[in-house]
Backbone as JSON, one array per atom type, in Angstrom:
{
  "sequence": "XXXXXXXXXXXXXXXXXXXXXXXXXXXXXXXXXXXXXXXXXXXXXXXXXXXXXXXXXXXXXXXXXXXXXXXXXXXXXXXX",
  "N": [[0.82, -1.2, 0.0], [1.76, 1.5, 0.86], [3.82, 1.58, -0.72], [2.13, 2.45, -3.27], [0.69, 4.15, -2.83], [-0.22, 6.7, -3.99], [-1.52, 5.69, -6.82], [-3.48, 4.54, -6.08], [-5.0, 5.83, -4.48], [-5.78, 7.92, -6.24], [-7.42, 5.69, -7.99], [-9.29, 5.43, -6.44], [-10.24, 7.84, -5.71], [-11.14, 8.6, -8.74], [-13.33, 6.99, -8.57], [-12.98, 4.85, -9.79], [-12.77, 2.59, -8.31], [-14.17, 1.31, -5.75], [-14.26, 0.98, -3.13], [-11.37, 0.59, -1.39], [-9.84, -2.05, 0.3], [-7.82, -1.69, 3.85], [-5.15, -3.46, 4.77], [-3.63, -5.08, 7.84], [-1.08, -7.34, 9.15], [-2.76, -9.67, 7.84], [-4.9, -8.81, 8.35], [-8.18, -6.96, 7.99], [-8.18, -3.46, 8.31], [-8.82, -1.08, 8.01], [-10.92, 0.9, 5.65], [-10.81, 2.61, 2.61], [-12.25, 5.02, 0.62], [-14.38, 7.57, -1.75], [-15.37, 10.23, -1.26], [-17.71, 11.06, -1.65], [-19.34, 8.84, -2.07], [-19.02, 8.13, 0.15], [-20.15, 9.88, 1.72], [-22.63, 9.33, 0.43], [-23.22, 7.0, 1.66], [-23.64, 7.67, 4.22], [-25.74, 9.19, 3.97], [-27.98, 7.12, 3.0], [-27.92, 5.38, 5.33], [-28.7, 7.11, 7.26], [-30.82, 7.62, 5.89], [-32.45, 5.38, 6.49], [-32.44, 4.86, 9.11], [-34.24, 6.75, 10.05], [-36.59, 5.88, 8.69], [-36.9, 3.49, 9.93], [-37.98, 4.85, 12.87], [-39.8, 5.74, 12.25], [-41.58, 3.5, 11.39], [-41.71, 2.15, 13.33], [-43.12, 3.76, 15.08], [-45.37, 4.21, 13.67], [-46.62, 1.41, 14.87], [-47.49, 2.06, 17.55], [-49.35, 3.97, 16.33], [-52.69, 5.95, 17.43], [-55.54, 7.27, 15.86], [-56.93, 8.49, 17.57], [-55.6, 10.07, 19.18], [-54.22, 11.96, 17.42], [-52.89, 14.78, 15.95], [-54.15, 17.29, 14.19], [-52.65, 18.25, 10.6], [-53.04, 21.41, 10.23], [-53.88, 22.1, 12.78], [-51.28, 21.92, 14.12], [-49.72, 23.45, 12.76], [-50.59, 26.08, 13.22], [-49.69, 25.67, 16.3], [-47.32, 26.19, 15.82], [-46.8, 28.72, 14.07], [-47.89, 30.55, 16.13], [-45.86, 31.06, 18.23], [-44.56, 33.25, 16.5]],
  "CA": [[0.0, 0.0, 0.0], [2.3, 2.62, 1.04], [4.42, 2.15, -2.42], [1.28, 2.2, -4.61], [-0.68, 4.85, -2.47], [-0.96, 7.73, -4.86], [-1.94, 5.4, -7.58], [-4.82, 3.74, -5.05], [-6.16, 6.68, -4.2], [-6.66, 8.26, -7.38], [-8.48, 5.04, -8.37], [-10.39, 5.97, -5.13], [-10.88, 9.59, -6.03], [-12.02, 8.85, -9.63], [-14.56, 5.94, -8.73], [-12.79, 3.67, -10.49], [-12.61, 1.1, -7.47], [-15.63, 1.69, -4.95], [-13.29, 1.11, -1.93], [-10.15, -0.38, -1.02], [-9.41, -2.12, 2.14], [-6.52, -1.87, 3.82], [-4.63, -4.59, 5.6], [-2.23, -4.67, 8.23], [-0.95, -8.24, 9.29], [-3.47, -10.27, 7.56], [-6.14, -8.31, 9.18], [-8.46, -5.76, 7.81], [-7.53, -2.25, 9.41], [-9.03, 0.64, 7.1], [-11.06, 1.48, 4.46], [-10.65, 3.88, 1.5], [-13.4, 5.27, 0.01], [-14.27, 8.26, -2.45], [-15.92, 11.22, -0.3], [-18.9, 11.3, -1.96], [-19.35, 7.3, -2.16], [-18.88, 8.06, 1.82], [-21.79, 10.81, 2.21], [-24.07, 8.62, -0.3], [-23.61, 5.74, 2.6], [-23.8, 8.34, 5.27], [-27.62, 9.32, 3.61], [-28.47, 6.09, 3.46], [-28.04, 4.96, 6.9], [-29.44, 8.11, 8.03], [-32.5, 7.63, 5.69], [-32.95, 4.16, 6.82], [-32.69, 4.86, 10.13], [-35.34, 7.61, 9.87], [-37.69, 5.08, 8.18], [-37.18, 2.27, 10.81], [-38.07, 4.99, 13.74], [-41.07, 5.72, 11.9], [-42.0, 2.22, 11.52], [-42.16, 1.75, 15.2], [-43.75, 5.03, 15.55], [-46.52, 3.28, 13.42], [-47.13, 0.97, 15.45], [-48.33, 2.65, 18.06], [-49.91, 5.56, 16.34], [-53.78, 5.88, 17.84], [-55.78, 7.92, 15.09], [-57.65, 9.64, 18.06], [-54.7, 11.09, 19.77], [-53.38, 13.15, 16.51], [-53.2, 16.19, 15.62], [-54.25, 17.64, 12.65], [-51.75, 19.14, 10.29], [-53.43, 22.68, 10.17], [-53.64, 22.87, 14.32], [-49.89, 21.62, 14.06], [-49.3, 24.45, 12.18], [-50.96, 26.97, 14.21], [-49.4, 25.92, 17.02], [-45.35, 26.9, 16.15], [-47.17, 30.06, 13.79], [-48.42, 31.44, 17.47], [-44.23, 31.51, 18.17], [-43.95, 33.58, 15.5]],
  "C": [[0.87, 1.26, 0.0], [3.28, 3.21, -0.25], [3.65, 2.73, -3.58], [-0.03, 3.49, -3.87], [-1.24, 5.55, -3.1], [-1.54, 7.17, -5.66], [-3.5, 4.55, -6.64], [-5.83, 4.87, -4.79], [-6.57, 7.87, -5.52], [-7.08, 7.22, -8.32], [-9.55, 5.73, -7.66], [-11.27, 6.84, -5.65], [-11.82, 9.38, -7.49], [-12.92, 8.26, -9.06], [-14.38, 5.09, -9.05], [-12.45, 2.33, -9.67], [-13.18, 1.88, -6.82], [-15.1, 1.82, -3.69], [-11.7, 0.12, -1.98], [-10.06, -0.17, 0.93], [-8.51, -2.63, 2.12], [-6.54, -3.24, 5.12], [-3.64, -4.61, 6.46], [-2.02, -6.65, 9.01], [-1.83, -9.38, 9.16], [-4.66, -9.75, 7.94], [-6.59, -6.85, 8.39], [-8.55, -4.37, 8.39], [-8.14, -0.82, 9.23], [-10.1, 0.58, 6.11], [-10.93, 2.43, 3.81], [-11.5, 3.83, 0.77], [-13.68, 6.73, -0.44], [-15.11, 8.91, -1.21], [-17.45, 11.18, -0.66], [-19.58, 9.84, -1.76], [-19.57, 7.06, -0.27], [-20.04, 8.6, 2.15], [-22.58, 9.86, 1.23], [-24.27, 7.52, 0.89], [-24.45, 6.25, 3.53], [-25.24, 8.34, 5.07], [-28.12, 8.81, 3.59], [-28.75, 6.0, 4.47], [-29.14, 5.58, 7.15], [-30.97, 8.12, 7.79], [-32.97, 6.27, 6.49], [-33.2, 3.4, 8.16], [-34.01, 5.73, 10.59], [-36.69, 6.62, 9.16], [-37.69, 3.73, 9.66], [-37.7, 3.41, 12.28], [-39.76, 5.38, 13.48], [-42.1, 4.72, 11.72], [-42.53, 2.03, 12.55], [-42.84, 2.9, 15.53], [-45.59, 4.55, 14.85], [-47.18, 2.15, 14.53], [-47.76, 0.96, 16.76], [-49.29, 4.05, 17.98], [-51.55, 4.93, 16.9], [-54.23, 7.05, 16.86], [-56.61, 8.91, 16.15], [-56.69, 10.88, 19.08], [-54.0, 11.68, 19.01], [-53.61, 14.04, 16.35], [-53.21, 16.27, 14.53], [-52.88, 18.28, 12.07], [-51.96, 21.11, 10.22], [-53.15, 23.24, 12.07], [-52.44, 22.7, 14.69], [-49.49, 22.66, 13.57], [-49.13, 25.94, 12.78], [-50.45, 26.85, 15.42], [-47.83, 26.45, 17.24], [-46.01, 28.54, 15.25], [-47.33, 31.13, 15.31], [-47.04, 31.76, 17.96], [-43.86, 32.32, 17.79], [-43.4, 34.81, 16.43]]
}
């Protein structure tokens, strides 16, 4: 790795390898990954964590304890 780094990481940088992992005594130690290839994971997660809290938020919604979206509205407008 350390001979071949510049050429590794501008695979990296273009895209042209999705990650590289590094190794240090037979053992995986690192990854390398393009920045953007990094925030597209990051958004993931984040969406898919945002969908699983909503999931469970389903399952206990009660349709008589909601609030409308209009009196939801009115109530951060009155902040103003």
């Amino acid at each position: 790795m350390a001979r071949g780094f510049s050429a590794h990481l501008k695979e990296v940088s273009a895209r042209q390898t999705d990650r590289l992992v590094i190794f240090k005594d037979n053992k995986p130690v690192a990854v390398m990954m393009n920045v953007q290839a990094y925030q597209d994971l990051v958004d993931e997660l984040e969406d898919l964590r945002i969908e699983a809290v909503a999931r469970d938020r389903l399952t206990t919604y009660e349709a008589d304890q909601a609030i409308s979206h209009e009196d939801m509205r009115s109530l951060f407008e009155q902040g103003d």
